[in-house]
Coordinates of C-alpha atoms in Angstrom, one line a residue:
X65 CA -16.0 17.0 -2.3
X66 CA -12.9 15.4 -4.1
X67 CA -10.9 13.4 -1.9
X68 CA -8.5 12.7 -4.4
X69 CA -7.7 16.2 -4.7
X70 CA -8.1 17.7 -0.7
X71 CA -6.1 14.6 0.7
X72 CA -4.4 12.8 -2.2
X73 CA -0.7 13.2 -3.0
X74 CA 2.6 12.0 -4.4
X75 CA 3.9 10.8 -0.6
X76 CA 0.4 9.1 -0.8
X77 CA 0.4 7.7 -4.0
X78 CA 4.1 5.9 -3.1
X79 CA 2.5 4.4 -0.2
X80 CA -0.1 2.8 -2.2
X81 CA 2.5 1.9 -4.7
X82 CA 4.7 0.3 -2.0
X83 CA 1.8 -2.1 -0.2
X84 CA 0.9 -3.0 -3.9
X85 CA 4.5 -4.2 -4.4
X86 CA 4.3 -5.7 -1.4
X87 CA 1.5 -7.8 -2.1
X88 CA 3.0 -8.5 -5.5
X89 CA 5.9 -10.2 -3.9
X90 CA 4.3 -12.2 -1.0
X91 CA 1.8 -13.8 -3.9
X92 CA 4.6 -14.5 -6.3
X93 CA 7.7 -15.2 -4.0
X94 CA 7.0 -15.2 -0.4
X95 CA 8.4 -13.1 3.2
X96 CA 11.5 -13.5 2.1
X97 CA 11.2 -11.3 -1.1
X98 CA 10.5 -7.9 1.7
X99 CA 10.5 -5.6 2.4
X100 CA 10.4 -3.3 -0.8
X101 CA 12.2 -0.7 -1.0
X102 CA 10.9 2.6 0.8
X103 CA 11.0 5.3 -1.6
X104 CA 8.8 7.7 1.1
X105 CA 9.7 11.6 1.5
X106 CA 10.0 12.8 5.4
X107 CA 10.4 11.9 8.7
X108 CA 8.5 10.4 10.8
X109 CA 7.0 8.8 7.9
X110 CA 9.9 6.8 6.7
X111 CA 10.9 5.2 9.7
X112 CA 7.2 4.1 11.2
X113 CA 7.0 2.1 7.3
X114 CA 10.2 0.7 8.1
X115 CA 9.3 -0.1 11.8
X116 CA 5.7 -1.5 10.4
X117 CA 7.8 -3.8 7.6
X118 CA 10.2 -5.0 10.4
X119 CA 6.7 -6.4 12.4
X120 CA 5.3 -8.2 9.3
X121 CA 8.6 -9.8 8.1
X122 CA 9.7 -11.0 11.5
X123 CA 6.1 -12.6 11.4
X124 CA 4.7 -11.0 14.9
X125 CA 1.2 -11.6 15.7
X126 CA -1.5 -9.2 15.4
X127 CA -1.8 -8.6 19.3
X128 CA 2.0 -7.7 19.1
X129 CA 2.4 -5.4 16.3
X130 CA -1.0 -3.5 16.8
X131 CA -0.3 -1.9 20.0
X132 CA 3.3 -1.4 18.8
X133 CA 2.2 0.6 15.8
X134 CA -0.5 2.3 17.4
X135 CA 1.1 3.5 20.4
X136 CA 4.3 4.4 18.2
X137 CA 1.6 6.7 15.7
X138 CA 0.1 8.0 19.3
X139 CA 3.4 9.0 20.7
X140 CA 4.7 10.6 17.6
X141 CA 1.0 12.9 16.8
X142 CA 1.5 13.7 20.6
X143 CA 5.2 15.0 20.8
X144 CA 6.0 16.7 17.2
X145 CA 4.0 19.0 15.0
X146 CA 3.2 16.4 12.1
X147 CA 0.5 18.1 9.9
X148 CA -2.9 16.8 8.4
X149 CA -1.0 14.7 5.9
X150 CA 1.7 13.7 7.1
X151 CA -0.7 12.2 10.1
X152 CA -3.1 10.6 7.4
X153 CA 0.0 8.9 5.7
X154 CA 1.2 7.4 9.0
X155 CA -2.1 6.3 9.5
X156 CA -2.6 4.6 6.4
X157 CA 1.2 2.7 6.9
X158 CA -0.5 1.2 9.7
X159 CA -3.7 0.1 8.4
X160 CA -2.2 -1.0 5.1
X161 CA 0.2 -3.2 7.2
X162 CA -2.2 -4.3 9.4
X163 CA -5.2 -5.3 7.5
X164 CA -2.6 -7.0 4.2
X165 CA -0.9 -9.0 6.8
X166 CA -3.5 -10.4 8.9
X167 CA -7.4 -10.4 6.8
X168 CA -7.8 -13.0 4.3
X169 CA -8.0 -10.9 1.6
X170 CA -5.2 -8.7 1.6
X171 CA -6.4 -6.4 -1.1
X172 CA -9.6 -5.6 0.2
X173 CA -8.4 -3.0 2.1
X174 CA -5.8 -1.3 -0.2
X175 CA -9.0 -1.8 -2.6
X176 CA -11.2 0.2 -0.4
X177 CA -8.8 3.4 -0.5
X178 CA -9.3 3.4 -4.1
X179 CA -10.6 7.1 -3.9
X180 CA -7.4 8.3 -2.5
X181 CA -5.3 7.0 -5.1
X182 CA -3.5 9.9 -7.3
X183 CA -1.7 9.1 -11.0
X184 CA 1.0 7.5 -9.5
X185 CA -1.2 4.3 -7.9
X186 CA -3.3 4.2 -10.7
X187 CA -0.9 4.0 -13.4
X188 CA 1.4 1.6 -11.6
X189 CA -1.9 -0.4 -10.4
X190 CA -3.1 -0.7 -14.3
X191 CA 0.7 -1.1 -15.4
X192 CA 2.5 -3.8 -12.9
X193 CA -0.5 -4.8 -10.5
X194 CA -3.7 -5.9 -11.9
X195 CA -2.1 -7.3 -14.7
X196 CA -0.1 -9.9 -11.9
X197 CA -3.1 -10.9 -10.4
X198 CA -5.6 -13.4 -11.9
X199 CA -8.6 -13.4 -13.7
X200 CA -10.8 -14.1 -11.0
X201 CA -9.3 -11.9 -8.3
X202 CA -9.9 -9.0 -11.3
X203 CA -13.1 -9.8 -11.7
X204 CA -14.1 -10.2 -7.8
X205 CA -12.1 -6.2 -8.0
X206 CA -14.0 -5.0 -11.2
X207 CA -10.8 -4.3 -13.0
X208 CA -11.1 -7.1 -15.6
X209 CA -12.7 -5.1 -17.8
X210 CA -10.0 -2.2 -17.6
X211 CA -7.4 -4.2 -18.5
X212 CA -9.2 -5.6 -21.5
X213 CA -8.6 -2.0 -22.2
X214 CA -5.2 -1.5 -21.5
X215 CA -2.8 -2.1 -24.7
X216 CA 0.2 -5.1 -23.9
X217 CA 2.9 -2.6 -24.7
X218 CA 2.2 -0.2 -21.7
X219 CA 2.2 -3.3 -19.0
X220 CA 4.9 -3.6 -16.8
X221 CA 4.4 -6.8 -14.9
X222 CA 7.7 -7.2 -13.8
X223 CA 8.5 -4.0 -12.3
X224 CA 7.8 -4.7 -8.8

């Protein structure tokens, strides 16, 4: 089965692009430099990412925004008609938030999705986020020897 292709999509692909950005500018400026802007298609969706944004900038503790965000994607599954995706997005908002604010590796997560990720995150991954991060964070990823690959006039390391 091809994940990539039965779950995978554009709406997808931004929210992989956005938590990417999102790393990009805690590492290189700080909390200060978010939120990003959200570029998400449909409701619920882009108002759970902005409610999930407004927990990790004002700094809350994990034991505060983790029942907030849970029992915000609980309410909304139970009382509207949210398909498949649109549930699988919402999920991912939260476990993207979660696990980039509070582990100690904030990539390993966003890393472990890898298999969901669709043109979009892979092209803006190879174009504007490997190439920000250092050697030995892409070697510990694997994607060091991509970007020996990669020719310098299709990065974009500043567009985040």
């Amino acid at each position: 089965m091809n994940v990539r292709t039965q779950y995978g999509g554009e709406n997808l692909d931004r929210i992989f692009r956005y938590f990417m950005r999102t790393i990009l500018r805690m590492e290189k400026s700080s909390l200060l430099a978010l939120p990003v802007k959200n570029d998400l298609e449909g409701e619920p969706l882009r108002s759970y990412l902005d409610l999930a944004m407004r927990l990790f900038t004002d700094a809350q503790p994990e034991a505060v925004c983790r029942p907030i965000l849970e029992s915000q994607y609980n309410f909304i599954l139970a009382n509207s008609k949210l398909d498949a995706d649109m549930a699988l997005q919402m999920w991912l908002v939260m476990e993207l938030s979660l696990h980039i604010h509070y582990d100690q590796d904030p990539c390993e997560f966003l890393f472990g999705t890898g298999n969901l990720w669709g043109n979009l995150a892979e092209e803006f991954a190879t174009r504007t986020f490997y190439p920000n991060m250092g050697e030995e964070w892409q070697k510990k990823y694997g994607v060091d020897q991509v970007m020996k690959h990669v020719p310098e006039r299709f990065l974009r390391p500043e567009d985040y």
